[in-house]
CSV table of N, CA and C in Angstrom, one decimal:
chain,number,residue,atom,x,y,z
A,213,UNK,N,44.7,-25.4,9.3
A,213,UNK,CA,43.8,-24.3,9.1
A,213,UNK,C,44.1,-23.6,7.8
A,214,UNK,N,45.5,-23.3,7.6
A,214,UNK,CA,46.0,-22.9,6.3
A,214,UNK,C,45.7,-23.4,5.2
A,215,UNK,N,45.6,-24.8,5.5
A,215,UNK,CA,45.3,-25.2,3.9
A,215,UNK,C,44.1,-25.5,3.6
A,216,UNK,N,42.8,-25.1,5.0
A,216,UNK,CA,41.5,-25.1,4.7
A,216,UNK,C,41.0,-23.9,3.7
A,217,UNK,N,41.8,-23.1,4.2
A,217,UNK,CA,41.8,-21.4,3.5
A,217,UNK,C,42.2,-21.8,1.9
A,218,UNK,N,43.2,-22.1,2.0
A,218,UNK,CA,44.1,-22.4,0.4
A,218,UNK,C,43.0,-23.3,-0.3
A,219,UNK,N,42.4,-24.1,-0.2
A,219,UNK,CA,41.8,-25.1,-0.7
A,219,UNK,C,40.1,-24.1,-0.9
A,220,UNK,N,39.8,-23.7,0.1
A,220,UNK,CA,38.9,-22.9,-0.5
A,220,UNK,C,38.8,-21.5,-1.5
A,221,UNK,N,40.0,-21.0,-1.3
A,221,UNK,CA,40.6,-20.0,-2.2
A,221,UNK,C,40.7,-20.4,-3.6
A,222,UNK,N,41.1,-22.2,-4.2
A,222,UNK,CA,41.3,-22.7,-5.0
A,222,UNK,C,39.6,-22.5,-5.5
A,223,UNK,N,38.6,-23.5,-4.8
A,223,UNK,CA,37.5,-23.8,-4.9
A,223,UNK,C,36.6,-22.1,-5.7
A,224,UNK,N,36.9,-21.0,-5.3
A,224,UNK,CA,36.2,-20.0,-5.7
A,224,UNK,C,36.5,-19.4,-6.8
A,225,UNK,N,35.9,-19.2,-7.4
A,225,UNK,CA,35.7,-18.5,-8.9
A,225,UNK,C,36.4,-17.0,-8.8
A,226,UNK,N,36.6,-17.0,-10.1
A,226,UNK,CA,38.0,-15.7,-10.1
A,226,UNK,C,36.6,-14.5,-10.3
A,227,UNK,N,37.5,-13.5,-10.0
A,227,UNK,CA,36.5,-12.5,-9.9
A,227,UNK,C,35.7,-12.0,-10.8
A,228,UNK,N,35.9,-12.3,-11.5
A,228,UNK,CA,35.1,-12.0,-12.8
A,228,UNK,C,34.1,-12.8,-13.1
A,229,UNK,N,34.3,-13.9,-12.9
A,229,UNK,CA,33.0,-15.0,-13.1
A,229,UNK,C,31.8,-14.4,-11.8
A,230,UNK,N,32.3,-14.2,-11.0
A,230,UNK,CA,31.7,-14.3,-9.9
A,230,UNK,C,30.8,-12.7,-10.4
A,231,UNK,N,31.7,-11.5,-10.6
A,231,UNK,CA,30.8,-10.4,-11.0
A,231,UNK,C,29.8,-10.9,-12.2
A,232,UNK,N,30.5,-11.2,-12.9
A,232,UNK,CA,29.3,-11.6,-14.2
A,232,UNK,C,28.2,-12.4,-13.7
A,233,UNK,N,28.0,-13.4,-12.6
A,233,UNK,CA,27.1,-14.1,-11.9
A,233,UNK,C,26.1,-13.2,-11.6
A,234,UNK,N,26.8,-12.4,-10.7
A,234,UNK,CA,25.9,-11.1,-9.9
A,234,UNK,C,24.8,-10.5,-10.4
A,235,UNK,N,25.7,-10.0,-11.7
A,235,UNK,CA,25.4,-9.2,-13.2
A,235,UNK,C,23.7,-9.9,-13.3
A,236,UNK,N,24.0,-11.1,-13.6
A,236,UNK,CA,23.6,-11.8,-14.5
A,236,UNK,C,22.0,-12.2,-13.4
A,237,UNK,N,22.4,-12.3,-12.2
A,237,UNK,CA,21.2,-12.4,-11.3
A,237,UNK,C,20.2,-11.2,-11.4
A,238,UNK,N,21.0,-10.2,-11.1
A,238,UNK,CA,20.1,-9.0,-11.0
A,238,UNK,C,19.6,-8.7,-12.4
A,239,UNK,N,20.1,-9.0,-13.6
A,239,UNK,CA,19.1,-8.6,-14.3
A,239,UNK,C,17.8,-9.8,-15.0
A,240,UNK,N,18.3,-10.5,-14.6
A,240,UNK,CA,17.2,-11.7,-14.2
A,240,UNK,C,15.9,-11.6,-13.4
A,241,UNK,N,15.9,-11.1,-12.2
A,241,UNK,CA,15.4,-10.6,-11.0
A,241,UNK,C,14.8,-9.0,-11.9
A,242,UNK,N,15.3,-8.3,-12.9
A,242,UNK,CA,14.8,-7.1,-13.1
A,242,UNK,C,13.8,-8.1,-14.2
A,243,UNK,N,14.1,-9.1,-15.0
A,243,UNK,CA,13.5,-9.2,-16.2
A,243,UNK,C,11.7,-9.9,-15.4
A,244,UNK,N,12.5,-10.5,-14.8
A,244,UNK,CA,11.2,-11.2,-13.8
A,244,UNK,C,10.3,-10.3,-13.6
A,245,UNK,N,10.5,-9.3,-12.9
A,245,UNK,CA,9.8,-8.3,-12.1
A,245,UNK,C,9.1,-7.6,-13.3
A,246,UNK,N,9.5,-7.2,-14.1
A,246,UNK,CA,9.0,-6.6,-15.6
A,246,UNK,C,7.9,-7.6,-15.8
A,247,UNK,N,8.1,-8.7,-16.5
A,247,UNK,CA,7.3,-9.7,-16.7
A,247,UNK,C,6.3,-10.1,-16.1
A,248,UNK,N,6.4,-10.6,-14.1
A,248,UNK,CA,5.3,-11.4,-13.6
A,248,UNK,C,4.9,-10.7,-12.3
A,249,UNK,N,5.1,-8.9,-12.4
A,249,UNK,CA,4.9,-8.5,-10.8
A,249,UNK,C,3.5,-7.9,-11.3
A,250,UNK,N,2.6,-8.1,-10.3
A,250,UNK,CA,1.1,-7.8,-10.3
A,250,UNK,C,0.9,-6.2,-10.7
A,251,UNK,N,0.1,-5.8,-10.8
A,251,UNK,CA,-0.2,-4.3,-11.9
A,251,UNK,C,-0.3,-3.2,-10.5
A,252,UNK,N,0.2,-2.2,-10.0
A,252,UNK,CA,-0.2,-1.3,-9.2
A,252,UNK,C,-1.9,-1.1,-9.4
A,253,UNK,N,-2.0,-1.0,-7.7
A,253,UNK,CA,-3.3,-0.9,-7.5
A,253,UNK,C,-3.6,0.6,-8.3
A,254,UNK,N,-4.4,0.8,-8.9
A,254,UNK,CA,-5.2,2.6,-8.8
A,254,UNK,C,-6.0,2.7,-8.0
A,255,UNK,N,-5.8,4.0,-7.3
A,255,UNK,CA,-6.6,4.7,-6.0
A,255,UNK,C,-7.8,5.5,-7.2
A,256,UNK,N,-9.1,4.8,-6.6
A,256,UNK,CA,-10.0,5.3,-7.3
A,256,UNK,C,-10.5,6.8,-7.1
A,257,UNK,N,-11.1,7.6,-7.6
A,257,UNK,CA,-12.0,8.9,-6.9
A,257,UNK,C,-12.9,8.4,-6.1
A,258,UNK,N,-13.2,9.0,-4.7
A,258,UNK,CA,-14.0,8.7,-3.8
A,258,UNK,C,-15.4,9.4,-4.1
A,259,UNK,N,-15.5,10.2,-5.1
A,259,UNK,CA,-16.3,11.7,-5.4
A,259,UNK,C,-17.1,11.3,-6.4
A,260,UNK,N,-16.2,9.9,-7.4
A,260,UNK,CA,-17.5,9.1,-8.4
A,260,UNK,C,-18.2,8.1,-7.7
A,261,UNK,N,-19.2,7.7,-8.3
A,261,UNK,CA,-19.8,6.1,-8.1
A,261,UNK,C,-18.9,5.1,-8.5
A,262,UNK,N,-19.1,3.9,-7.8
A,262,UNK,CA,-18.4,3.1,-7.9
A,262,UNK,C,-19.0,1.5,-7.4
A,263,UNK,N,-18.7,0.8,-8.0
A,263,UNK,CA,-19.5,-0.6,-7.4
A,263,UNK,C,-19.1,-0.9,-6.3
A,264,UNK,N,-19.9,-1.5,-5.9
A,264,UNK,CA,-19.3,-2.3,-4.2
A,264,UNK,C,-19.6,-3.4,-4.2
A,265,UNK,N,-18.8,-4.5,-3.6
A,265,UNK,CA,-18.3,-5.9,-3.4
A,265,UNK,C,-20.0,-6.4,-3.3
A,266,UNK,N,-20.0,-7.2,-4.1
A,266,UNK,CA,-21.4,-7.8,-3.9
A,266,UNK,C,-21.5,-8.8,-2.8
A,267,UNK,N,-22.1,-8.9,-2.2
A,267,UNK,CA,-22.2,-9.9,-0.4
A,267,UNK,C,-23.5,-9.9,0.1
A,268,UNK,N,-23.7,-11.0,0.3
A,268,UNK,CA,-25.4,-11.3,0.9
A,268,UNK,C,-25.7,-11.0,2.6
A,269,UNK,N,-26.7,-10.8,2.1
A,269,UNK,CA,-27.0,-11.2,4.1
A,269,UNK,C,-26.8,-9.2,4.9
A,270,UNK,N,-26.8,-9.7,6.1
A,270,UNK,CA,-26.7,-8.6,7.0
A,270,UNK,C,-25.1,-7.6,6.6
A,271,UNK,N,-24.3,-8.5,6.9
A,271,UNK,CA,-22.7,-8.4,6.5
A,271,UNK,C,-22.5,-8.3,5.2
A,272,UNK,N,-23.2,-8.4,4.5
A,272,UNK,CA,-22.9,-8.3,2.7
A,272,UNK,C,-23.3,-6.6,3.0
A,273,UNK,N,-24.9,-6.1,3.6
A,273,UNK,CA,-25.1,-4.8,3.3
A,273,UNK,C,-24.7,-3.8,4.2
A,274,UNK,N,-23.9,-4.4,5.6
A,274,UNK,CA,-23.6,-3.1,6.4
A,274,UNK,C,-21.9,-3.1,5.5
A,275,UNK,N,-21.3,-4.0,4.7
A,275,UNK,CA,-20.1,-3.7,4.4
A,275,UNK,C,-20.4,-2.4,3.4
A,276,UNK,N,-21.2,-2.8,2.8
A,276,UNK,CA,-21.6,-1.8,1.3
A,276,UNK,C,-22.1,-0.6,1.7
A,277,UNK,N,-22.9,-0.4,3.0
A,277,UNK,CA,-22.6,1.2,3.9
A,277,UNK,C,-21.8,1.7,4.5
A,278,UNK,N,-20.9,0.7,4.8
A,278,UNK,CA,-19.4,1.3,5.3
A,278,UNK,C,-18.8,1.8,4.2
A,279,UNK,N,-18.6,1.2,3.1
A,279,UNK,CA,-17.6,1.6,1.8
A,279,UNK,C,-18.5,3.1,1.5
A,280,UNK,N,-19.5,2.8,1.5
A,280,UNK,CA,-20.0,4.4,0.8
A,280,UNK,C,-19.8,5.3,2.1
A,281,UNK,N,-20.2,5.0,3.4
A,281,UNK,CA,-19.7,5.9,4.0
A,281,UNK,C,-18.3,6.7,4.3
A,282,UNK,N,-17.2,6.0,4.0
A,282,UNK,CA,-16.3,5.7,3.8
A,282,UNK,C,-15.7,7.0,2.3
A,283,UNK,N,-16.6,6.8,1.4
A,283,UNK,CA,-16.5,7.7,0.2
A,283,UNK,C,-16.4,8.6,0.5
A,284,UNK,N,-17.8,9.2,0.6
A,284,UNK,CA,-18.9,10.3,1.2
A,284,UNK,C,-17.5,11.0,2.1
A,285,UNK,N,-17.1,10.4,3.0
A,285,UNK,CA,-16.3,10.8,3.6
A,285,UNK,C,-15.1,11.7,3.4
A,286,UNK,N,-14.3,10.5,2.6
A,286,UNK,CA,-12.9,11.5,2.4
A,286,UNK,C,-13.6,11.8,0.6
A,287,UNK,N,-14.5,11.9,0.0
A,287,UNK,CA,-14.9,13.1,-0.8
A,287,UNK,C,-14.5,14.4,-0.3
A,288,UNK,N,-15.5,14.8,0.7
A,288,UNK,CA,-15.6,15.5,1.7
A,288,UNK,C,-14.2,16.4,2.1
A,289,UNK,N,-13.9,15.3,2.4
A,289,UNK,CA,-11.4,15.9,3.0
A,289,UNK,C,-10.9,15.7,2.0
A,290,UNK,N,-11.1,15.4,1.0
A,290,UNK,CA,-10.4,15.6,-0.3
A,290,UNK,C,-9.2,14.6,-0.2
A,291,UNK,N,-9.2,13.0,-0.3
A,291,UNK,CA,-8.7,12.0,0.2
A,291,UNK,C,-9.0,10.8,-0.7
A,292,UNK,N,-8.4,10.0,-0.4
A,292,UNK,CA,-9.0,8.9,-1.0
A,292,UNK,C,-9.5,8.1,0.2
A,293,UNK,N,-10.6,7.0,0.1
A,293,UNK,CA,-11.0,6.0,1.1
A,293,UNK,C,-9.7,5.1,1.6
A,294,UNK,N,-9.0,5.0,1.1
A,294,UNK,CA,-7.7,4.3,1.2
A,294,UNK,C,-6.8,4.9,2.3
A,295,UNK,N,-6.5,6.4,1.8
A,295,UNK,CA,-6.0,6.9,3.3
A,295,UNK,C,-6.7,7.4,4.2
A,296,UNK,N,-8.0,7.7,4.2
A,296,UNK,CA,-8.7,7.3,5.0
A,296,UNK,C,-9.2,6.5,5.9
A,297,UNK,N,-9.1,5.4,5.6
A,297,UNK,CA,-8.8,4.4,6.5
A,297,UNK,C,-7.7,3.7,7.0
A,298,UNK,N,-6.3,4.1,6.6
A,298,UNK,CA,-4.9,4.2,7.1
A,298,UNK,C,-5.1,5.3,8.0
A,299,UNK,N,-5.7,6.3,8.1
A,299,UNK,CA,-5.3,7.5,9.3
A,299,UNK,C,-6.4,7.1,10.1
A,300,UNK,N,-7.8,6.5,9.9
A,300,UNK,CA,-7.8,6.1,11.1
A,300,UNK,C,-7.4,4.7,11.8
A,301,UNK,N,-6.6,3.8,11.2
A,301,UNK,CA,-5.6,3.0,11.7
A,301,UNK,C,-4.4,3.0,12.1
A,302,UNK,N,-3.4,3.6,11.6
A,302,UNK,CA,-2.4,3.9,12.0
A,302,UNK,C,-2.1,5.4,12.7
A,303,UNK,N,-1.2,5.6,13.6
A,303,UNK,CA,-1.2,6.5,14.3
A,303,UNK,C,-0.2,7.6,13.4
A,304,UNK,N,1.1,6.9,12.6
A,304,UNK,CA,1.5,7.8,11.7
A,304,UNK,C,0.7,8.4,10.8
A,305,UNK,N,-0.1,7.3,9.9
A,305,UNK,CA,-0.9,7.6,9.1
A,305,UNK,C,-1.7,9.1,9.1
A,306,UNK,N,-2.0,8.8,10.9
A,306,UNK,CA,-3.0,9.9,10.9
A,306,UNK,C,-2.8,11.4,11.4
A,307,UNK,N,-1.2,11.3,11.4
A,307,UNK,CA,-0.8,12.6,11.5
A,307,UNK,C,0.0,13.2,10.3
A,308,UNK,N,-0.2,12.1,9.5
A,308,UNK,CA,0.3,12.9,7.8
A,308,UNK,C,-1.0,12.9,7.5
A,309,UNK,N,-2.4,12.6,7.6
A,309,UNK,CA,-3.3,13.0,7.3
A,309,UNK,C,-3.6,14.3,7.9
A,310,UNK,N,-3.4,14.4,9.2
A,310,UNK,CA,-4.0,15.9,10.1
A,310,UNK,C,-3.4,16.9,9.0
A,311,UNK,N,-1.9,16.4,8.7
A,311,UNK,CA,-0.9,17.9,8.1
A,311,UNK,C,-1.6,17.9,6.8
A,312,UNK,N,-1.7,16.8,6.3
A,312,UNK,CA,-2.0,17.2,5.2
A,312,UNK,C,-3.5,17.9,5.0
A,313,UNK,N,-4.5,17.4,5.4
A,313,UNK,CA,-5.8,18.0,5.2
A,313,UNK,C,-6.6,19.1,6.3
A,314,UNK,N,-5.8,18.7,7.2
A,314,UNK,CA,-6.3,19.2,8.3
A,314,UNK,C,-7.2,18.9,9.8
A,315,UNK,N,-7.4,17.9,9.6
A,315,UNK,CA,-8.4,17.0,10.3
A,315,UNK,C,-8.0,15.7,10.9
A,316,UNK,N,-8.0,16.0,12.0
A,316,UNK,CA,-8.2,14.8,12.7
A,316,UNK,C,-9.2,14.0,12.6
A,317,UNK,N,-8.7,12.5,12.3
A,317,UNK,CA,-10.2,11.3,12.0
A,317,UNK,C,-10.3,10.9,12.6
A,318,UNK,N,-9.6,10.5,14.0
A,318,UNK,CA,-9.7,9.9,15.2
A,318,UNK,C,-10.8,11.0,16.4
A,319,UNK,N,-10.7,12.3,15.8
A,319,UNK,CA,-11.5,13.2,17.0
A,319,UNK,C,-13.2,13.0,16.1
A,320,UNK,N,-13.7,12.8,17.3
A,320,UNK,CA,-15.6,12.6,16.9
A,320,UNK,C,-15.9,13.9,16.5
A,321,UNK,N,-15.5,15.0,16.9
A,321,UNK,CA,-16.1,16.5,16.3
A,321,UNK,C,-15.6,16.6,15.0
A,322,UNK,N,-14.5,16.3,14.5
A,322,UNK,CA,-13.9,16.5,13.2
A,322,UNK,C,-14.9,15.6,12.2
A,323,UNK,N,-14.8,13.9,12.7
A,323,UNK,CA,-15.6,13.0,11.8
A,323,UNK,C,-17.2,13.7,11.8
A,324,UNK,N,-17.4,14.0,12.7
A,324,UNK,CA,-19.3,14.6,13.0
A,324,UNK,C,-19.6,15.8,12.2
A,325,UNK,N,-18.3,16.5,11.9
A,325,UNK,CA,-18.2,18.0,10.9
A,325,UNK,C,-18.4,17.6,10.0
A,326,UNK,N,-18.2,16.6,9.2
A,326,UNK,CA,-17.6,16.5,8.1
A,326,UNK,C,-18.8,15.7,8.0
A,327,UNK,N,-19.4,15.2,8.2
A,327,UNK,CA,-20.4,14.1,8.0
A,327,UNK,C,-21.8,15.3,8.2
A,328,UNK,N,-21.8,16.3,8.9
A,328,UNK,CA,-22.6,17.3,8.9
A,328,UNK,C,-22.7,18.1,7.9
A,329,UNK,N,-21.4,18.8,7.1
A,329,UNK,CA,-21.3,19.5,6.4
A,329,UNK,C,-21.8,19.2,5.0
A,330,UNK,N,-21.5,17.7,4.6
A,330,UNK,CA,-22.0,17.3,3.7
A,330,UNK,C,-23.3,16.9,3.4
């Protein structure tokens, strides 16, 4: 067993090679990411016009009244459509939404206010 140790002890790079490897990964892994990581999404204004997904048929145009209603909406709560539709999916989501704007999306009198008021 001892000299499985010793023999692999031999086999491993002195410390230094081994840090400079590290080194040399991570900024490889930074150069990469620089280079070939996809562009952050931008969260649009919900409050401008905006195109919607062109789609045929029944399901091409109730998608294209969801997205506007969807706008219209967190226009409205001063939101983007984005977290607006995370608060009403997720249950964290939608209590950093309550704090933040004040409204619950999941209660029908809040969504019916807001769809009234506008």
């Amino acid at each position: 067993m001892l000299a499985l140790i010793a023999a692999l002890l031999l086999l491993l790079p002195p410390p230094g090679v081994a840090f400079a490897a590290a080194t040399a990964t991570i900024a490889a892994y930074a150069l990469l990411h620089a280079t070939i990581a996809p562009e952050p999404v931008k969260i649009q204004d919900p409050c401008k016009p905006r195109n919607v997904p062109s789609a045929g048929g029944i399901t091409g145009f109730l998608q294209g009244q969801a997205l506007k209603l969807l706008d219209s909406t967190a226009c409205r709560l001063h939101a983007s459509r984005e977290e607006l539709v995370l608060a009403l999916a997720d249950p964290q989501d939608r209590e950093r939404f309550k704090e933040r704007h004040g409204v619950d999306v999941r209660s029908l009198s809040s969504v019916l206010g807001s769809l009234i008021s506008g």
